[in-house]
PDB file of C-alpha atoms in Angstrom:
ATOM      1  CA  MET M   1    -105.571  27.792 -68.806  1.00 55.00           C
ATOM      2  CA  GLU M   2    -108.820  28.206 -67.309  1.00 54.00           C
ATOM      3  CA  ASN M   3    -108.447  24.801 -66.337  1.00 52.00           C
ATOM      4  CA  ILE M   4    -105.930  25.219 -64.172  1.00 48.00           C
ATOM      5  CA  LYS M   5    -107.631  28.824 -62.437  1.00 48.00           C
ATOM      6  CA  ARG M   6    -110.815  26.674 -61.891  1.00 55.00           C
ATOM      7  CA  PHE M   7    -109.368  24.111 -60.293  1.00 48.00           C
ATOM      8  CA  PHE M   8    -106.495  26.566 -57.962  1.00 48.00           C
ATOM      9  CA  ILE M   9    -110.615  29.217 -56.874  1.00 53.00           C
ATOM     10  CA  ARG M  10    -112.045  25.507 -56.026  1.00 59.00           C
ATOM     11  CA  ILE M  11    -108.925  24.939 -53.866  1.00 56.00           C
ATOM     12  CA  TYR M  12    -109.116  28.075 -51.995  1.00 53.00           C
ATOM     13  CA  ALA M  13    -113.209  28.368 -51.457  1.00 58.00           C
ATOM     14  CA  ARG M  14    -112.398  24.777 -49.522  1.00 60.00           C
ATOM     15  CA  TYR M  15    -109.605  26.123 -48.003  1.00 55.00           C
ATOM     16  CA  LYS M  16    -111.098  29.587 -46.531  1.00 59.00           C
ATOM     17  CA  ASN M  17    -113.896  26.744 -44.924  1.00 61.00           C
ATOM     18  CA  LEU M  18    -111.828  24.497 -43.507  1.00 55.00           C
ATOM     19  CA  ASP M  19    -110.510  25.582 -39.437  1.00 62.00           C
ATOM     20  CA  LYS M  20    -108.039  26.384 -37.891  1.00 60.00           C
ATOM     21  CA  LYS M  21    -106.803  22.997 -37.091  1.00 58.00           C
ATOM     22  CA  LYS M  22    -107.519  21.596 -40.795  1.00 57.00           C
ATOM     23  CA  LYS M  23    -105.861  24.362 -42.563  1.00 55.00           C
ATOM     24  CA  ALA M  24    -103.022  23.395 -40.110  1.00 60.00           C
ATOM     25  CA  SER M  25    -103.063  19.928 -41.356  1.00 59.00           C
ATOM     26  CA  PHE M  26    -103.917  21.079 -44.829  1.00 54.00           C
ATOM     27  CA  TRP M  27     -99.715  23.244 -44.753  1.00 56.00           C
ATOM     28  CA  ALA M  28     -98.308  20.709 -42.968  1.00 56.00           C
ATOM     29  CA  LEU M  29     -99.431  17.896 -46.107  1.00 54.00           C
ATOM     30  CA  ILE M  30     -98.220  20.635 -48.734  1.00 59.00           C
ATOM     31  CA  VAL M  31     -94.647  21.127 -47.081  1.00 51.00           C
ATOM     32  CA  ILE M  32     -94.695  16.720 -47.314  1.00 53.00           C
ATOM     33  CA  ILE M  33     -95.285  17.092 -50.879  1.00 54.00           C
ATOM     34  CA  SER M  34     -92.727  19.807 -51.706  1.00 57.00           C
ATOM     35  CA  VAL M  35     -90.561  17.575 -49.668  1.00 46.00           C
ATOM     36  CA  LEU M  36     -91.105  14.343 -51.996  1.00 49.00           C
ATOM     37  CA  VAL M  37     -91.056  16.170 -54.727  1.00 47.00           C
ATOM     38  CA  TRP M  38     -87.682  18.130 -54.369  1.00 47.00           C
ATOM     39  CA  ALA M  39     -86.416  14.825 -53.138  1.00 45.00           C
ATOM     40  CA  PHE M  40     -87.748  13.563 -56.779  1.00 45.00           C
ATOM     41  CA  LEU M  41     -85.915  15.658 -58.382  1.00 43.00           C
ATOM     42  CA  ALA M  42     -82.706  15.758 -56.923  1.00 41.00           C
ATOM     43  CA  ALA M  43     -82.870  12.020 -56.705  1.00 41.00           C
ATOM     44  CA  GLY M  44     -83.202  12.497 -60.519  1.00 43.00           C
ATOM     45  CA  VAL M  45     -79.834  14.588 -61.098  1.00 38.00           C
ATOM     46  CA  ILE M  46     -77.678  12.930 -58.489  1.00 37.00           C
ATOM     47  CA  THR M  47     -78.475   9.943 -60.519  1.00 39.00           C
ATOM     48  CA  ASN M  48     -77.990  11.363 -63.769  1.00 41.00           C
ATOM     49  CA  ASN M  49     -74.635  12.326 -62.851  1.00 39.00           C
ATOM     50  CA  PHE M  50     -73.563   9.412 -61.172  1.00 36.00           C
ATOM     51  CA  ASN M  51     -74.347   7.893 -64.622  1.00 38.00           C
ATOM     52  CA  ARG M  52     -71.776  10.219 -66.152  1.00 37.00           C
ATOM     53  CA  ALA M  53     -69.117   9.585 -63.356  1.00 38.00           C
ATOM     54  CA  GLN M  54     -70.048   5.673 -64.016  1.00 39.00           C
ATOM     55  CA  ILE M  55     -69.084   6.608 -67.492  1.00 35.00           C
ATOM     56  CA  LYS M  56     -66.261   8.817 -67.196  1.00 40.00           C
ATOM     57  CA  GLY M  57     -64.607   6.175 -64.801  1.00 42.00           C
ATOM     58  CA  ASN M  58     -64.821   3.375 -67.377  1.00 44.00           C
ATOM     59  CA  GLU M  59     -63.195   5.586 -70.102  1.00 44.00           C
ATOM     60  CA  ASN M  60     -60.075   6.799 -67.413  1.00 45.00           C
ATOM     61  CA  GLU M  61     -60.336   3.336 -65.405  1.00 46.00           C
ATOM     62  CA  GLN M  62     -61.963   3.391 -62.625  1.00 48.00           C
ATOM     63  CA  LYS M  63     -60.371   2.699 -59.486  1.00 52.00           C
ATOM     64  CA  VAL M  64     -60.628   1.473 -55.769  1.00 54.00           C
ATOM     65  CA  ASP M  65     -58.361   2.687 -53.035  1.00 59.00           C
ATOM     66  CA  ALA M  66     -58.019   0.477 -50.149  1.00 60.00           C
ATOM     67  CA  LEU M  67     -55.239   0.209 -46.948  1.00 66.00           C
ATOM     68  CA  GLY M  68     -53.463  -2.808 -45.965  1.00 76.00           C
ATOM     69  CA  ILE M  69     -54.087  -5.050 -49.047  1.00 81.00           C
ATOM     70  CA  ILE M  70     -52.916  -8.164 -48.796  1.00 85.00           C
ATOM     71  CA  ILE M  71     -52.983 -11.307 -51.228  1.00 88.00           C
ATOM     72  CA  THR M  72     -52.233 -15.424 -50.891  1.00 88.00           C
ATOM     73  CA  GLU M  73     -52.456 -18.134 -52.972  1.00 89.00           C
ATOM     74  CA  THR M  74     -53.057 -21.594 -51.706  1.00 87.00           C
ATOM     75  CA  LYS M  75     -53.700 -25.147 -53.632  1.00 83.00           C
ATOM     76  CA  GLU M  76     -54.301 -28.133 -52.757  1.00 83.00           C
ATOM     77  CA  GLY M  77     -53.427 -27.424 -49.173  1.00 84.00           C
ATOM     78  CA  LYS M  78     -49.837 -25.897 -50.864  1.00 87.00           C
ATOM     79  CA  LYS M  79     -48.952 -22.195 -50.352  1.00 89.00           C
ATOM     80  CA  TYR M  80     -47.770 -20.609 -53.034  1.00 90.00           C
ATOM     81  CA  PHE M  81     -47.009 -17.052 -52.376  1.00 91.00           C
ATOM     82  CA  GLU M  82     -48.140 -14.123 -50.116  1.00 91.00           C
ATOM     83  CA  ILE M  83     -48.472 -10.454 -50.569  1.00 92.00           C
ATOM     84  CA  TYR M  84     -48.696  -7.125 -48.424  1.00 92.00           C
ATOM     85  CA  GLY M  85     -49.157  -3.947 -49.292  1.00 90.00           C
ATOM     86  CA  GLU M  86     -49.153  -0.745 -47.143  1.00 89.00           C
ATOM     87  CA  ASN M  87     -51.879   0.445 -49.553  1.00 88.00           C
ATOM     88  CA  GLY M  88     -52.516   0.669 -53.355  1.00 87.00           C
ATOM     89  CA  HIS M  89     -55.788   0.224 -55.993  1.00 87.00           C
ATOM     90  CA  TYR M  90     -57.330  -2.200 -57.081  1.00 84.00           C
ATOM     91  CA  SER M  91     -58.798  -2.000 -60.802  1.00 82.00           C
ATOM     92  CA  ASN M  92     -62.483  -1.043 -62.058  1.00 79.00           C
ATOM     93  CA  ASP M  93     -63.460  -4.752 -62.448  1.00 79.00           C
ATOM     94  CA  HIS M  94     -61.036  -5.923 -59.614  1.00 76.00           C
ATOM     95  CA  SER M  95     -58.497  -8.359 -61.911  1.00 85.00           C
ATOM     96  CA  ILE M  96     -55.370  -6.813 -60.898  1.00 89.00           C
ATOM     97  CA  ALA M  97     -54.968  -5.199 -57.786  1.00 90.00           C
ATOM     98  CA  THR M  98     -51.290  -2.282 -57.751  1.00 91.00           C
ATOM     99  CA  LEU M  99     -49.644  -2.180 -54.110  1.00 92.00           C
ATOM    100  CA  ASN M 100     -47.117  -0.128 -52.299  1.00 94.00           C
ATOM    101  CA  ASN M 101     -44.515  -0.968 -50.141  1.00 93.00           C
ATOM    102  CA  VAL M 102     -44.583  -4.401 -50.933  1.00 94.00           C
ATOM    103  CA  ILE M 103     -42.820  -6.828 -48.992  1.00 93.00           C
ATOM    104  CA  GLY M 104     -43.762 -11.033 -49.326  1.00 93.00           C
ATOM    105  CA  ASN M 105     -42.765 -14.257 -49.736  1.00 93.00           C
ATOM    106  CA  PHE M 106     -42.659 -16.928 -52.482  1.00 92.00           C
ATOM    107  CA  TYR M 107     -42.981 -21.062 -51.104  1.00 91.00           C
ATOM    108  CA  ARG M 108     -41.751 -24.188 -51.910  1.00 89.00           C
ATOM    109  CA  ASP M 109     -43.215 -27.467 -50.547  1.00 87.00           C
ATOM    110  CA  ASN M 110     -45.203 -24.607 -48.126  1.00 87.00           C
ATOM    111  CA  GLU M 111     -41.524 -23.401 -46.984  1.00 90.00           C
ATOM    112  CA  VAL M 112     -40.324 -19.934 -47.437  1.00 91.00           C
ATOM    113  CA  ALA M 113     -38.582 -20.218 -50.178  1.00 90.00           C
ATOM    114  CA  MET M 114     -37.964 -16.637 -51.666  1.00 92.00           C
ATOM    115  CA  SER M 115     -38.575 -12.961 -49.715  1.00 93.00           C
ATOM    116  CA  PHE M 116     -39.291  -9.467 -51.038  1.00 94.00           C
ATOM    117  CA  GLN M 117     -39.577  -6.601 -50.401  1.00 95.00           C
ATOM    118  CA  SER M 118     -40.637  -3.541 -53.097  1.00 95.00           C
ATOM    119  CA  SER M 119     -41.991   0.224 -53.578  1.00 94.00           C
ATOM    120  CA  LYS M 120     -44.875  -1.282 -55.921  1.00 95.00           C
ATOM    121  CA  GLY M 121     -46.053  -3.871 -57.195  1.00 94.00           C
ATOM    122  CA  THR M 122     -48.440  -5.582 -59.402  1.00 94.00           C
ATOM    123  CA  TYR M 123     -50.927  -8.845 -59.051  1.00 93.00           C
ATOM    124  CA  ASP M 124     -53.105  -9.762 -62.110  1.00 93.00           C
ATOM    125  CA  GLU M 125     -55.536 -12.319 -61.244  1.00 89.00           C
ATOM    126  CA  THR M 126     -56.180 -12.867 -64.285  1.00 91.00           C
ATOM    127  CA  THR M 127     -53.005 -14.215 -65.163  1.00 92.00           C
ATOM    128  CA  GLY M 128     -51.153 -14.895 -61.647  1.00 91.00           C
ATOM    129  CA  VAL M 129     -48.581 -12.552 -62.839  1.00 95.00           C
ATOM    130  CA  ILE M 130     -46.466 -10.787 -60.180  1.00 95.00           C
ATOM    131  CA  THR M 131     -44.302  -7.683 -60.910  1.00 96.00           C
ATOM    132  CA  LEU M 132     -41.805  -6.263 -57.938  1.00 96.00           C
ATOM    133  CA  TYR M 133     -41.278  -2.410 -59.513  1.00 90.00           C
ATOM    134  CA  GLU M 134     -38.820   0.312 -58.290  1.00 84.00           C
ATOM    135  CA  ASN M 135     -36.025  -0.654 -55.525  1.00 89.00           C
ATOM    136  CA  THR M 136     -36.715  -5.190 -55.116  1.00 95.00           C
ATOM    137  CA  TYR M 137     -34.507  -6.532 -53.021  1.00 95.00           C
ATOM    138  CA  ILE M 138     -34.999 -10.190 -52.761  1.00 93.00           C
ATOM    139  CA  VAL M 139     -33.782 -13.145 -50.734  1.00 92.00           C
ATOM    140  CA  LEU M 140     -33.080 -16.622 -51.010  1.00 89.00           C
ATOM    141  CA  GLN M 141     -31.581 -19.055 -48.851  1.00 82.00           C
ATOM    142  CA  ASP M 142     -28.407 -19.853 -48.949  1.00 82.00           C
ATOM    143  CA  GLU M 143     -27.739 -16.103 -48.151  1.00 84.00           C
ATOM    144  CA  ILE M 144     -28.382 -15.115 -51.684  1.00 89.00           C
ATOM    145  CA  SER M 145     -29.311 -11.603 -51.833  1.00 92.00           C
ATOM    146  CA  LEU M 146     -30.465 -10.021 -54.642  1.00 94.00           C
ATOM    147  CA  LYS M 147     -30.785  -6.061 -55.833  1.00 95.00           C
ATOM    148  CA  THR M 148     -33.272  -4.776 -59.354  1.00 96.00           C
ATOM    149  CA  ASP M 149     -35.156  -2.845 -61.175  1.00 95.00           C
ATOM    150  CA  LYS M 150     -38.278  -5.107 -61.708  1.00 96.00           C
ATOM    151  CA  LEU M 151     -39.049  -9.101 -60.905  1.00 96.00           C
ATOM    152  CA  ILE M 152     -41.406 -11.128 -62.441  1.00 96.00           C
ATOM    153  CA  TRP M 153     -42.553 -14.373 -61.158  1.00 96.00           C
ATOM    154  CA  SER M 154     -44.748 -15.692 -63.626  1.00 93.00           C
ATOM    155  CA  GLY M 155     -46.222 -19.030 -61.599  1.00 89.00           C
ATOM    156  CA  ASN M 156     -43.637 -21.645 -58.633  1.00 85.00           C
ATOM    157  CA  ASN M 157     -42.676 -24.103 -62.340  1.00 88.00           C
ATOM    158  CA  LYS M 158     -41.463 -21.463 -64.306  1.00 93.00           C
ATOM    159  CA  ASP M 159     -38.575 -19.608 -64.025  1.00 95.00           C
ATOM    160  CA  THR M 160     -38.762 -15.829 -62.260  1.00 95.00           C
ATOM    161  CA  ILE M 161     -37.394 -12.507 -63.998  1.00 96.00           C
ATOM    162  CA  ALA M 162     -34.953 -10.388 -63.008  1.00 96.00           C
ATOM    163  CA  GLU M 163     -34.266  -7.326 -64.483  1.00 95.00           C
ATOM    164  CA  GLY M 164     -33.001  -4.085 -64.745  1.00 94.00           C
ATOM    165  CA  HIS M 165     -29.469  -2.916 -62.866  1.00 94.00           C
ATOM    166  CA  VAL M 166     -28.946  -6.276 -60.917  1.00 96.00           C
ATOM    167  CA  THR M 167     -27.169  -6.922 -58.246  1.00 95.00           C
ATOM    168  CA  ILE M 168     -26.903 -10.696 -56.770  1.00 94.00           C
ATOM    169  CA  LYS M 169     -24.311 -11.231 -53.060  1.00 92.00           C
ATOM    170  CA  LYS M 170     -23.973 -14.793 -52.180  1.00 87.00           C
ATOM    171  CA  GLY M 171     -22.133 -13.249 -47.692  1.00 83.00           C
ATOM    172  CA  ASN M 172     -19.062 -11.984 -48.508  1.00 84.00           C
ATOM    173  CA  GLU M 173     -18.676 -14.749 -50.541  1.00 86.00           C
ATOM    174  CA  MET M 174     -19.432 -13.157 -54.298  1.00 88.00           C
ATOM    175  CA  ILE M 175     -21.065 -10.315 -55.612  1.00 92.00           C
ATOM    176  CA  SER M 176     -22.561 -10.596 -59.776  1.00 93.00           C
ATOM    177  CA  THR M 177     -24.175  -7.423 -61.251  1.00 95.00           C
ATOM    178  CA  ALA M 178     -25.710  -7.820 -64.589  1.00 95.00           C
ATOM    179  CA  ASN M 179     -28.766  -6.169 -66.928  1.00 96.00           C
ATOM    180  CA  LYS M 180     -31.232  -9.528 -66.296  1.00 95.00           C
ATOM    181  CA  CYS M 181     -31.504 -12.963 -63.625  1.00 95.00           C
ATOM    182  CA  ILE M 182     -33.228 -15.873 -64.589  1.00 95.00           C
ATOM    183  CA  ILE M 183     -34.059 -17.678 -61.238  1.00 92.00           C
ATOM    184  CA  GLY M 184     -34.953 -21.218 -61.905  1.00 91.00           C
ATOM    185  CA  ALA M 185     -38.378 -23.152 -60.530  1.00 88.00           C
ATOM    186  CA  GLY M 186     -37.866 -24.051 -57.214  1.00 83.00           C
ATOM    187  CA  TYR M 187     -35.334 -21.175 -56.570  1.00 86.00           C
ATOM    188  CA  LYS M 188     -32.347 -23.245 -56.484  1.00 84.00           C
ATOM    189  CA  LYS M 189     -30.294 -21.651 -59.495  1.00 87.00           C
ATOM    190  CA  PHE M 190     -30.105 -18.620 -61.493  1.00 86.00           C
ATOM    191  CA  LYS M 191     -28.547 -17.586 -64.986  1.00 91.00           C
ATOM    192  CA  ILE M 192     -27.081 -14.008 -64.565  1.00 93.00           C
ATOM    193  CA  VAL M 193     -27.111 -12.530 -68.332  1.00 93.00           C
ATOM    194  CA  GLY M 194     -25.766  -9.610 -70.199  1.00 92.00           C
ATOM    195  CA  ASN M 195     -22.331  -7.261 -69.089  1.00 91.00           C
ATOM    196  CA  THR M 196     -21.499 -10.140 -66.037  1.00 91.00           C
ATOM    197  CA  LYS M 197     -19.517  -8.971 -63.896  1.00 91.00           C
ATOM    198  CA  THR M 198     -18.572 -11.604 -61.036  1.00 88.00           C
ATOM    199  CA  ASP M 199     -15.775 -11.326 -57.502  1.00 89.00           C
ATOM    200  CA  VAL M 200     -15.564 -14.138 -55.882  1.00 85.00           C
ATOM    201  CA  TYR M 201     -12.665 -14.145 -53.194  1.00 69.00           C
ATOM    202  CA  GLY M 202     -12.272 -10.808 -54.070  1.00 56.00           C
ATOM    203  CA  LYS M 203     -10.994 -12.520 -58.201  1.00 52.00           C
ATOM    204  CA  LYS M 204     -12.675 -10.803 -60.778  1.00 52.00           C
ATOM    205  CA  GLU M 205     -14.616 -12.685 -63.726  1.00 52.00           C
ATOM    206  CA  LYS M 206     -16.109 -10.569 -66.551  1.00 52.00           C
ATOM    207  CA  GLY M 207     -18.412 -12.068 -69.086  1.00 52.00           C
ATOM    208  CA  GLN M 208     -20.691 -11.145 -71.585  1.00 47.00           C
TER     209      GLN M 208
END
């Protein structure tokens, strides 16, 4: 404590012998040092808060929001799909994208084979799986359309699965309902499963 007192006494003695210009410089230096000390302490608080936020974010799966998300896949000059979301977010490791108000296409031989619209969709970069949820509407070739609660696309060479309140229409020729629809790879054939009901040209056919 005595050493601190002696230090300030020496500073004060030297300060008294300074002219006005040097005194002004002295106080300017004190202000700069004070600002630097405050900035250092504030940076420590901000960094600490940021680290806590990062830790909390990892526990709650931190997400990155985005507008106008477009995801496409092309291999060896062939396009497999394109999906656009009006808005959405990525998971903290960017492996899963969740999109809202989704539209897009699936391709076969670089031509659109199936188009879709949905309220919500996800793309898992690790597995390559696209899942569409809620109010999902699909259009295939030959005037075939499909409505479903959920659609799962796992790859161009794999079946596409539609589940929940499936309704399939082919122009004015046919309407079918079922619990599930399996669209074959290539998008040319499909099979309906579970509580199936088909109306063709006004004639009703029922099955299980």
